[in-house]
CSV table of C-alpha atoms in Angstrom, one decimal:
chain,number,residue,atom,x,y,z
A,1,MET,CA,78.7,125.7,-32.9
A,2,SER,CA,78.7,129.4,-33.9
A,3,ILE,CA,82.0,131.3,-34.1
A,4,MET,CA,80.4,134.2,-32.3
A,5,GLN,CA,79.6,131.9,-29.3
A,6,TYR,CA,83.1,130.3,-29.1
A,7,ASN,CA,84.6,132.5,-26.5
A,8,GLY,CA,81.5,134.2,-24.9
A,9,GLY,CA,81.2,137.6,-23.4
A,10,CYS,CA,78.9,140.6,-23.6
A,11,LEU,CA,78.6,144.4,-23.4
A,12,VAL,CA,76.0,147.0,-22.8
A,13,GLY,CA,76.0,150.8,-23.3
A,14,MET,CA,73.5,153.3,-22.0
A,15,LYS,CA,72.7,157.0,-22.3
A,16,GLY,CA,72.0,159.1,-19.3
A,17,LYS,CA,71.6,162.8,-18.5
A,18,ASN,CA,74.9,164.4,-19.7
A,19,CYS,CA,76.6,161.0,-19.1
A,20,VAL,CA,77.0,157.6,-20.7
A,21,ALA,CA,77.9,154.2,-19.3
A,22,ILE,CA,79.4,151.1,-20.7
A,23,ALA,CA,79.7,147.7,-19.0
A,24,SER,CA,81.2,144.4,-19.9
A,25,ASP,CA,81.6,140.9,-18.3
A,26,ARG,CA,85.0,139.4,-17.7
A,27,ARG,CA,84.7,135.8,-18.8
A,28,PHE,CA,86.9,134.3,-21.5
A,29,GLY,CA,86.5,130.6,-22.3
A,30,VAL,CA,86.7,128.0,-25.0
A,31,GLN,CA,83.1,126.8,-25.4
A,32,ALA,CA,82.2,125.3,-22.0
A,33,LEU,CA,85.7,125.6,-20.5
A,34,GLY,CA,86.2,128.9,-18.7
A,35,LEU,CA,89.7,130.2,-18.8
A,36,SER,CA,89.9,133.8,-17.6
A,37,THR,CA,88.0,136.0,-15.1
A,38,ASN,CA,89.7,139.2,-16.2
A,39,PHE,CA,89.5,139.4,-20.0
A,40,GLN,CA,89.5,143.0,-21.2
A,41,ARG,CA,86.7,143.8,-23.6
A,42,MET,CA,86.5,147.6,-23.1
A,43,PHE,CA,89.0,150.1,-24.3
A,44,SER,CA,89.3,153.8,-24.1
A,45,VAL,CA,89.9,156.1,-27.1
A,46,SER,CA,90.1,159.2,-24.9
A,47,ASN,CA,88.8,160.1,-21.5
A,48,ARG,CA,85.5,161.0,-23.2
A,49,LEU,CA,85.2,158.0,-25.6
A,50,TYR,CA,85.1,154.3,-24.8
A,51,TYR,CA,84.3,151.3,-26.8
A,52,GLY,CA,83.9,147.6,-26.3
A,53,LEU,CA,84.1,144.5,-28.5
A,54,ALA,CA,82.2,141.3,-28.0
A,55,GLY,CA,82.7,138.0,-30.0
A,56,LEU,CA,85.7,136.0,-30.9
A,57,GLY,CA,88.6,136.8,-28.5
A,58,THR,CA,91.4,137.0,-31.0
A,59,ASP,CA,89.4,139.5,-33.1
A,60,VAL,CA,88.6,141.6,-30.0
A,61,GLN,CA,92.3,141.9,-29.4
A,62,THR,CA,93.3,142.5,-33.0
A,63,LEU,CA,90.6,145.0,-33.6
A,64,SER,CA,91.5,146.9,-30.4
A,65,GLU,CA,95.1,147.2,-31.7
A,66,LYS,CA,94.0,148.2,-35.1
A,67,PHE,CA,91.7,151.0,-33.7
A,68,ARG,CA,94.5,152.1,-31.4
A,69,MET,CA,96.8,152.6,-34.4
A,70,SER,CA,94.2,154.4,-36.5
A,71,VAL,CA,93.3,156.7,-33.7
A,72,ASN,CA,96.9,157.5,-32.9
A,73,MET,CA,97.6,158.3,-36.6
A,74,TYR,CA,94.4,160.5,-36.7
A,75,LYS,CA,95.5,162.3,-33.6
A,76,LEU,CA,99.0,163.0,-35.0
A,77,LYS,CA,97.8,164.1,-38.4
A,78,GLU,CA,94.8,166.2,-37.3
A,79,GLU,CA,96.2,167.5,-34.1
A,80,ARG,CA,92.9,166.9,-32.3
A,81,ASP,CA,90.9,164.2,-30.5
A,82,ILE,CA,88.6,162.1,-32.7
A,83,ALA,CA,84.9,162.8,-32.3
A,84,PRO,CA,82.5,159.9,-31.3
A,85,THR,CA,80.6,160.0,-34.6
A,86,THR,CA,83.8,160.1,-36.6
A,87,PHE,CA,85.2,157.2,-34.6
A,88,ALA,CA,82.0,155.2,-35.2
A,89,SER,CA,82.4,155.8,-38.9
A,90,LEU,CA,86.0,154.7,-38.6
A,91,VAL,CA,85.0,151.5,-36.9
A,92,SER,CA,82.3,150.9,-39.5
A,93,SER,CA,84.6,151.3,-42.5
A,94,THR,CA,87.3,149.2,-40.9
A,95,LEU,CA,84.8,146.3,-40.4
A,96,TYR,CA,83.3,146.7,-43.8
A,97,GLU,CA,86.8,146.4,-45.4
A,98,ARG,CA,86.6,142.8,-44.5
A,99,ARG,CA,83.0,142.3,-45.8
A,100,PHE,CA,83.6,138.9,-47.2
A,101,GLY,CA,85.9,137.5,-44.5
A,102,PRO,CA,84.8,139.5,-41.5
A,103,TYR,CA,86.1,140.0,-38.0
A,104,PHE,CA,83.9,138.1,-35.7
A,105,SER,CA,83.3,140.9,-33.3
A,106,GLU,CA,80.5,143.4,-32.7
A,107,PRO,CA,81.4,146.7,-31.1
A,108,VAL,CA,79.6,149.0,-28.8
A,109,ILE,CA,80.8,152.7,-28.7
A,110,VAL,CA,79.9,155.2,-26.0
A,111,GLY,CA,81.1,158.8,-25.5
A,112,LEU,CA,80.5,162.4,-25.0
A,113,GLU,CA,80.5,164.8,-28.0
A,114,LYS,CA,82.4,168.1,-28.1
A,115,ASP,CA,79.4,169.9,-26.6
A,116,ASP,CA,79.0,167.2,-23.9
A,117,THR,CA,76.0,165.6,-25.7
A,118,PRO,CA,75.9,161.8,-24.8
A,119,PHE,CA,76.5,159.5,-27.8
A,120,ILE,CA,76.1,155.7,-28.0
A,121,CYS,CA,76.0,153.3,-30.9
A,122,ALA,CA,76.8,149.7,-31.8
A,123,THR,CA,77.6,148.0,-35.1
A,124,ASP,CA,77.3,144.5,-36.4
A,125,LEU,CA,80.3,142.5,-37.5
A,126,ILE,CA,80.4,144.1,-40.9
A,127,GLY,CA,79.9,147.7,-39.8
A,128,CYS,CA,76.3,148.5,-39.9
A,129,ILE,CA,75.9,151.3,-37.4
A,130,ASN,CA,72.9,151.4,-35.0
A,131,PHE,CA,72.6,154.9,-33.6
A,132,ALA,CA,70.5,154.2,-30.5
A,133,LYS,CA,68.7,156.8,-28.4
A,134,ASP,CA,68.6,154.7,-25.2
A,135,PHE,CA,70.9,151.6,-24.9
A,136,VAL,CA,72.9,149.2,-27.0
A,137,VAL,CA,73.8,145.6,-26.3
A,138,THR,CA,76.0,143.0,-27.9
A,139,GLY,CA,77.4,139.5,-27.1
A,140,THR,CA,76.2,136.0,-26.2
A,141,SER,CA,73.7,137.4,-23.7
A,142,SER,CA,72.4,140.2,-25.9
A,143,GLU,CA,68.8,138.8,-25.8
A,144,GLN,CA,68.9,138.8,-22.0
A,145,LEU,CA,70.4,142.3,-22.0
A,146,TYR,CA,67.7,143.6,-24.3
A,147,GLY,CA,65.1,142.3,-21.8
A,148,MET,CA,66.8,143.8,-18.8
A,149,CYS,CA,67.5,147.2,-20.4
A,150,GLU,CA,64.0,147.5,-21.8
A,151,ALA,CA,62.7,146.9,-18.3
A,152,LEU,CA,65.1,149.0,-16.3
A,153,TRP,CA,66.2,151.9,-18.5
A,154,GLU,CA,64.5,155.3,-18.4
A,155,PRO,CA,65.6,158.6,-19.9
A,156,ASP,CA,67.7,161.2,-18.2
A,157,LEU,CA,69.3,159.1,-15.4
A,158,GLU,CA,71.9,160.9,-13.4
A,159,PRO,CA,75.4,159.2,-13.3
A,160,GLU,CA,74.9,157.4,-10.0
A,161,ASP,CA,71.4,156.1,-11.1
A,162,LEU,CA,72.7,155.2,-14.5
A,163,PHE,CA,75.5,153.2,-12.8
A,164,GLU,CA,72.9,151.3,-10.8
A,165,THR,CA,70.7,150.6,-13.8
A,166,ILE,CA,73.5,149.4,-16.1
A,167,SER,CA,74.9,147.2,-13.3
A,168,GLN,CA,71.6,145.5,-12.6
A,169,ALA,CA,71.0,145.0,-16.3
A,170,MET,CA,74.4,143.4,-16.7
A,171,LEU,CA,74.5,141.2,-13.6
A,172,ASN,CA,71.0,139.7,-14.1
A,173,ALA,CA,71.4,139.2,-17.9
A,174,VAL,CA,74.7,137.3,-17.6
A,175,ASP,CA,73.3,135.1,-14.8
A,176,ARG,CA,71.0,133.6,-17.5
A,177,ASP,CA,73.8,132.9,-19.9
A,178,ALA,CA,76.3,130.1,-19.5
A,179,LEU,CA,79.0,131.8,-21.6
A,180,SER,CA,78.9,135.2,-20.0
A,181,GLY,CA,79.7,136.5,-16.5
A,182,TRP,CA,82.5,135.7,-14.2
A,183,GLY,CA,82.8,139.3,-13.1
A,184,ALA,CA,81.8,142.7,-14.6
A,185,VAL,CA,83.3,146.1,-15.1
A,186,VAL,CA,81.4,149.4,-15.5
A,187,HIS,CA,82.7,152.8,-16.8
A,188,VAL,CA,80.5,155.8,-16.2
A,189,ILE,CA,81.6,158.8,-18.3
A,190,THR,CA,80.7,162.4,-17.4
A,191,PRO,CA,82.1,165.7,-18.7
A,192,THR,CA,84.3,166.0,-15.7
A,193,GLN,CA,85.5,162.4,-14.9
A,194,VAL,CA,85.3,158.7,-15.7
A,195,ILE,CA,84.3,156.4,-12.8
A,196,THR,CA,85.3,152.8,-13.1
A,197,ARG,CA,83.8,150.2,-10.8
A,198,THR,CA,84.2,146.4,-10.7
A,199,LEU,CA,81.0,144.6,-9.8
A,200,LYS,CA,80.6,141.6,-7.5
A,201,GLY,CA,78.6,139.0,-9.2
A,202,ARG,CA,78.0,135.2,-9.3
A,203,MET,CA,81.2,133.5,-10.3
A,204,ASP,CA,79.5,130.5,-11.9
B,1,MET,CA,126.6,176.1,-62.6
B,2,ALA,CA,122.8,176.0,-62.5
B,3,ASP,CA,122.8,174.9,-66.2
B,4,ARG,CA,124.9,171.8,-65.6
B,5,TYR,CA,122.4,170.5,-63.0
B,6,SER,CA,119.2,171.7,-64.5
B,7,PHE,CA,118.5,168.7,-66.7
B,8,SER,CA,117.7,166.2,-64.1
B,9,LEU,CA,115.0,166.9,-61.5
B,10,THR,CA,116.3,164.4,-59.0
B,11,THR,CA,119.8,165.7,-58.9
B,12,PHE,CA,120.8,168.3,-56.3
B,13,SER,CA,123.0,171.2,-57.5
B,14,PRO,CA,126.2,172.0,-55.5
B,15,SER,CA,124.4,174.8,-53.8
B,16,GLY,CA,121.9,172.4,-52.4
B,17,LYS,CA,119.0,173.4,-54.7
B,18,LEU,CA,116.8,171.3,-57.0
B,19,VAL,CA,116.8,173.7,-59.9
B,20,GLN,CA,113.7,172.2,-61.5
B,21,ILE,CA,111.7,173.4,-58.5
B,22,GLU,CA,113.2,176.8,-58.9
B,23,TYR,CA,112.1,176.9,-62.5
B,24,ALA,CA,108.7,175.6,-61.5
B,25,LEU,CA,108.4,178.6,-59.2
B,26,ASN,CA,109.3,180.8,-62.2
B,27,ALA,CA,106.4,179.3,-64.1
B,28,VAL,CA,104.1,180.2,-61.2
B,29,ALA,CA,105.5,183.7,-61.1
B,30,GLN,CA,104.5,184.1,-64.7
B,31,GLY,CA,100.9,183.1,-64.0
B,32,VAL,CA,97.9,185.3,-63.4
B,33,THR,CA,97.8,186.8,-59.8
B,34,SER,CA,95.6,185.1,-57.2
B,35,ILE,CA,94.7,186.5,-53.8
B,36,GLY,CA,93.7,184.8,-50.6
B,37,ILE,CA,92.5,186.6,-47.4
B,38,LYS,CA,91.4,185.1,-44.1
B,39,ALA,CA,88.7,187.0,-42.2
B,40,THR,CA,87.3,186.3,-38.7
B,41,ASN,CA,84.3,184.5,-40.1
B,42,GLY,CA,85.5,183.2,-43.5
B,43,VAL,CA,88.2,183.0,-46.2
B,44,VAL,CA,88.1,184.6,-49.7
B,45,ILE,CA,90.1,183.5,-52.7
B,46,ALA,CA,90.1,185.4,-55.9
B,47,THR,CA,91.7,185.6,-59.3
B,48,GLU,CA,91.4,187.3,-62.7
B,49,LYS,CA,89.8,185.1,-65.4
B,50,LYS,CA,92.2,186.0,-68.2
B,51,THR,CA,91.1,184.6,-71.6
B,52,GLY,CA,93.3,185.0,-74.7
B,53,SER,CA,90.7,186.6,-76.9
B,54,ALA,CA,87.2,188.0,-76.7
B,55,LEU,CA,86.0,185.0,-78.8
B,56,VAL,CA,86.7,182.5,-75.9
B,57,ASP,CA,83.5,181.2,-74.2
B,58,ASP,CA,84.6,182.2,-70.7
B,59,THR,CA,81.6,180.6,-69.0
B,60,THR,CA,83.4,177.3,-69.4
B,61,VAL,CA,86.6,178.5,-67.7
B,62,GLU,CA,86.8,177.8,-64.0
B,63,LYS,CA,89.9,178.8,-62.0
B,64,VAL,CA,88.3,179.0,-58.5
B,65,VAL,CA,87.0,175.4,-57.9
B,66,MET,CA,85.4,173.4,-55.1
B,67,ILE,CA,87.4,170.4,-53.8
B,68,CYS,CA,84.8,169.2,-51.3
B,69,SER,CA,81.9,171.0,-49.7
B,70,ASN,CA,84.0,173.0,-47.2
B,71,ILE,CA,87.2,173.5,-49.2
B,72,GLY,CA,88.0,175.4,-52.4
B,73,VAL,CA,91.1,176.2,-54.3
B,74,VAL,CA,92.6,178.8,-56.8
B,75,TYR,CA,95.8,178.5,-58.6
B,76,SER,CA,98.5,180.6,-60.3
B,77,GLY,CA,100.6,179.0,-63.1
B,78,MET,CA,99.9,176.2,-65.6
B,79,GLY,CA,96.1,175.5,-65.9
B,80,PRO,CA,96.4,171.9,-67.0
B,81,ASP,CA,98.7,171.1,-64.0
B,82,ALA,CA,96.2,172.6,-61.7
B,83,ARG,CA,93.4,170.5,-63.2
B,84,VAL,CA,95.3,167.3,-62.4
B,85,LEU,CA,95.9,168.5,-58.8
B,86,VAL,CA,92.2,169.4,-58.4
B,87,ASP,CA,91.2,165.9,-59.5
B,88,ARG,CA,93.7,164.3,-57.1
B,89,ALA,CA,92.5,166.6,-54.3
B,90,ARG,CA,88.9,165.8,-54.9
B,91,LYS,CA,89.6,162.1,-54.9
B,92,ALA,CA,91.6,162.4,-51.7
B,93,ALA,CA,88.8,164.3,-50.0
B,94,GLN,CA,86.2,161.6,-51.0
B,95,GLU,CA,88.5,158.8,-49.9
B,96,TYR,CA,88.7,160.5,-46.5
B,97,LYS,CA,85.0,160.8,-46.4
B,98,ARG,CA,84.7,157.0,-47.1
B,99,ILE,CA,86.5,156.3,-43.9
B,100,TYR,CA,85.3,159.0,-41.6
B,101,ASN,CA,82.0,160.0,-43.1
B,102,VAL,CA,82.9,163.7,-42.7
B,103,GLU,CA,84.6,166.3,-44.9
B,104,PRO,CA,88.4,166.5,-44.3
B,105,PRO,CA,89.7,169.5,-42.4
B,106,THR,CA,91.6,171.9,-44.6
B,107,SER,CA,95.0,171.2,-42.9
B,108,VAL,CA,94.6,167.5,-43.6
B,109,LEU,CA,93.7,167.9,-47.3
B,110,VAL,CA,96.6,170.4,-47.7
B,111,LYS,CA,99.1,167.9,-46.3
B,112,GLU,CA,97.7,165.3,-48.7
B,113,VAL,CA,98.0,167.5,-51.8
B,114,ALA,CA,101.4,168.8,-50.7
B,115,SER,CA,102.7,165.2,-50.5
B,116,ILE,CA,101.3,164.5,-54.0
B,117,MET,CA,103.3,167.5,-55.3
B,118,GLN,CA,106.4,166.4,-53.4
B,119,GLU,CA,106.1,163.0,-55.0
B,120,PHE,CA,106.7,164.6,-58.4
B,121,THR,CA,110.0,166.1,-57.1
B,122,GLN,CA,111.4,162.8,-56.1
B,123,SER,CA,110.2,160.3,-58.8
B,124,GLY,CA,111.8,159.3,-62.1
B,125,GLY,CA,110.5,160.5,-65.4
B,126,VAL,CA,108.2,163.2,-64.1
B,127,ARG,CA,108.5,167.0,-63.6
B,128,PRO,CA,107.2,169.2,-60.8
B,129,PHE,CA,103.7,170.8,-61.1
B,130,GLY,CA,103.9,174.3,-62.5
B,131,VAL,CA,101.3,175.7,-60.1
B,132,SER,CA,101.0,177.1,-56.7
B,133,LEU,CA,97.7,176.6,-55.0
B,134,LEU,CA,95.8,178.7,-52.5
B,135,MET,CA,93.5,176.4,-50.6
B,136,ALA,CA,90.7,177.9,-48.5
B,137,GLY,CA,88.4,176.1,-46.2
B,138,PHE,CA,86.2,176.3,-43.1
B,139,GLU,CA,85.8,173.7,-40.5
B,140,GLU,CA,85.4,173.2,-36.7
B,141,ALA,CA,88.6,175.0,-35.9
B,142,GLY,CA,87.6,177.9,-38.0
B,143,PRO,CA,88.6,179.5,-41.3
B,144,ALA,CA,91.9,178.3,-42.9
B,145,LEU,CA,94.0,179.6,-45.8
B,146,TYR,CA,97.0,177.7,-47.1
B,147,GLN,CA,99.5,178.1,-50.0
B,148,ILE,CA,101.0,175.0,-51.5
B,149,ASP,CA,104.1,175.3,-53.7
B,150,PRO,CA,105.5,173.1,-56.5
B,151,SER,CA,108.1,171.7,-54.1
B,152,GLY,CA,105.3,170.4,-51.8
B,153,SER,CA,105.9,172.9,-49.0
B,154,PHE,CA,102.9,174.6,-47.6
B,155,PHE,CA,102.3,177.7,-45.5
B,156,ALA,CA,99.3,178.9,-43.6
B,157,TRP,CA,98.5,182.6,-44.3
B,158,LYS,CA,96.3,185.3,-42.9
B,159,ALA,CA,96.5,187.0,-46.4
B,160,THR,CA,98.7,186.4,-49.4
B,161,ALA,CA,99.1,186.7,-53.1
B,162,ILE,CA,100.7,184.4,-55.7
B,163,GLY,CA,101.6,184.9,-59.4
B,164,LYS,CA,102.7,187.8,-61.5
B,165,ASN,CA,101.9,190.7,-59.2
B,166,MET,CA,102.5,189.0,-55.9
B,167,ILE,CA,105.2,191.4,-54.5
B,168,ASN,CA,103.1,194.5,-55.0
B,169,ALA,CA,99.9,192.7,-54.0
B,170,LYS,CA,101.5,191.4,-50.7
B,171,THR,CA,102.7,194.9,-49.9
B,172,PHE,CA,99.2,196.2,-50.5
B,173,LEU,CA,97.8,193.5,-48.3
B,174,GLU,CA,100.3,194.2,-45.5
B,175,LYS,CA,98.9,197.7,-45.3
B,176,ARG,CA,95.2,196.8,-45.7
B,177,PHE,CA,94.9,193.6,-43.8
B,178,THR,CA,93.5,193.7,-40.2
B,179,SER,CA,92.8,190.7,-38.1
B,180,SER,CA,89.3,191.9,-37.2
B,181,MET,CA,88.2,191.9,-40.9
B,182,GLU,CA,84.9,190.2,-41.6
B,183,ILE,CA,84.3,188.3,-44.8
B,184,GLU,CA,82.6,191.2,-46.7
B,185,ASP,CA,85.6,193.5,-46.0
B,186,ALA,CA,87.9,190.7,-47.0
B,187,VAL,CA,86.2,190.3,-50.4
B,188,HIS,CA,86.3,194.1,-50.9
B,189,THR,CA,90.0,194.1,-50.0
B,190,ALA,CA,90.7,191.2,-52.3
B,191,ILE,CA,89.1,193.0,-55.2
B,192,LEU,CA,91.0,196.1,-54.5
B,193,THR,CA,94.3,194.2,-54.3
B,194,LEU,CA,93.6,192.5,-57.7
B,195,LYS,CA,92.7,195.8,-59.2
B,196,GLU,CA,96.3,197.0,-58.8
B,197,GLY,CA,97.7,194.5,-61.3
B,198,PHE,CA,94.6,193.8,-63.3
B,199,GLU,CA,95.1,193.5,-67.1
B,200,GLY,CA,91.9,194.4,-68.7
B,201,ALA,CA,88.6,195.6,-67.5
B,202,MET,CA,87.2,194.4,-64.1
B,203,THR,CA,83.8,192.9,-64.7
B,204,ASP,CA,81.6,190.3,-63.1
B,205,SER,CA,82.8,187.8,-65.8
B,206,SER,CA,86.5,188.6,-65.6
B,207,LEU,CA,86.7,188.1,-61.8
B,208,GLU,CA,86.4,184.8,-60.1
B,209,ILE,CA,85.8,184.9,-56.3
B,210,GLY,CA,85.2,182.0,-53.9
B,211,ILE,CA,84.4,182.2,-50.2
B,212,ALA,CA,84.5,179.6,-47.4
B,213,THR,CA,82.1,180.5,-44.5
B,214,MET,CA,79.8,178.9,-41.9
B,215,GLU,CA,76.4,178.4,-43.5
B,216,THR,CA,73.2,176.8,-42.4
B,217,THR,CA,72.5,173.8,-44.5
B,218,ILE,CA,70.1,170.9,-44.2
B,219,ASN,CA,72.0,167.8,-43.2
B,220,SER,CA,71.2,164.1,-44.2
B,221,HIS,CA,68.7,163.8,-41.4
B,222,GLY,CA,66.8,166.9,-42.6
B,223,VAL,CA,68.0,169.0,-39.7
B,224,PRO,CA,69.3,172.5,-40.4
B,225,THR,CA,72.9,172.6,-39.1
B,226,LYS,CA,75.7,175.1,-39.4
B,227,THR,CA,78.6,173.7,-41.4
B,228,GLY,CA,81.7,175.1,-43.2
B,229,THR,CA,80.8,175.7,-46.8
B,230,PHE,CA,82.8,176.8,-49.8
B,231,ARG,CA,81.1,178.4,-52.8
B,232,ARG,CA,81.9,180.6,-55.8
B,233,LEU,CA,80.3,184.0,-55.8
B,234,ARG,CA,77.6,184.5,-58.4
B,235,PRO,CA,78.1,187.1,-61.1
B,236,ALA,CA,75.3,189.2,-59.6
B,237,GLU,CA,77.1,189.2,-56.2
B,238,ILE,CA,80.5,190.1,-57.8
B,239,LYS,CA,78.7,193.0,-59.6
B,240,ASP,CA,77.5,194.3,-56.3
B,241,TYR,CA,81.0,194.3,-54.8
B,242,LEU,CA,82.3,196.0,-58.0
B,243,ALA,CA,79.7,198.7,-57.7
B,244,ASN,CA,81.1,199.5,-54.2
B,245,ILE,CA,84.5,199.9,-55.6
B,246,ALA,CA,83.8,202.2,-58.5
């Protein structure tokens, strides 16, 4: 039994044309026993910056609270919103602080920079940042997500097309993983708005 | 009345003052004048490098110093106290960088240094710093100029002077400063302002000038980017400015 596979769950982030999208499943369980179909894995930093955490459920919740505190303090001190790259460095240094007793969680960060350039990245459980150009995946069905994304993703997808692509990648990947699925949520972030949709998928 | 309460830093006088801080400000007022001017595209800070004798190797004296790549500082008052604060400020800036991987904005570093200075007005067995600092920086929000006093209070300025000749210098600046000034005009004005109270001859080795501007640098990915940069002017550049004054 691996601690990263104890609760299950997965996330995917994708870059589009002047937009980004992030999707997560909604399952929370204890090994084979499924317990919740509405576990929140994605959190917003601002209306232009979202992140998600996969892995051990308790660490997902604790880290989200830690990041909420750090970002609130940043906002009060600096009197401005935190930039995506800066937030990524904050996540990285927070995780590395626990290098020898880590949080069992691997984040995915998506957002729009100040000049509306799309930004996505992911880190491992001790903070190594992967600045991707196309898509980032994490969680128990990361292998399946890699396969789906590699097949479906293409550059410069418009928000509506990006939504279709990320949704198909998520739904089909989690159907091949026992520990992921039980619903899915997608956020598509554009310079003007964030569109949140809940997907209808197999509930087994 | 002031004498009875001046021995202990952490005791208020009946009039509500901390006399040690007042005396610290006196130490600053005795120091060599420093000027700071904020232009539309940068900030300039300048001071006179006053060495006791002609035998001093003045190439080793540095009063305008860099704290991190986008922020610099000049002081008026006790040199050794300033050095301690410069070390603390540099460390604070690098600690910020460890967390966020970017240089701190000037306002954030100013708050950090100001709270260090305030600590020394509320702790046992220490005395306040005998310096006022002029901190100049350039970041996303634009150019910034701050003054930090021994009490730990800080002020953002468009143009200011601290030290011996501050009253005359500020009057001079009030007349000369315009909000549409660019960095070259600001340097020129700073030199003229210093000239008023200059003790000794104004040469490229007796003037220290630093500017914070937007410069194109190569970033860690090898891509040229525009970032806020602080640097000291080279003697050759100061000479050019002086030639325009004379």
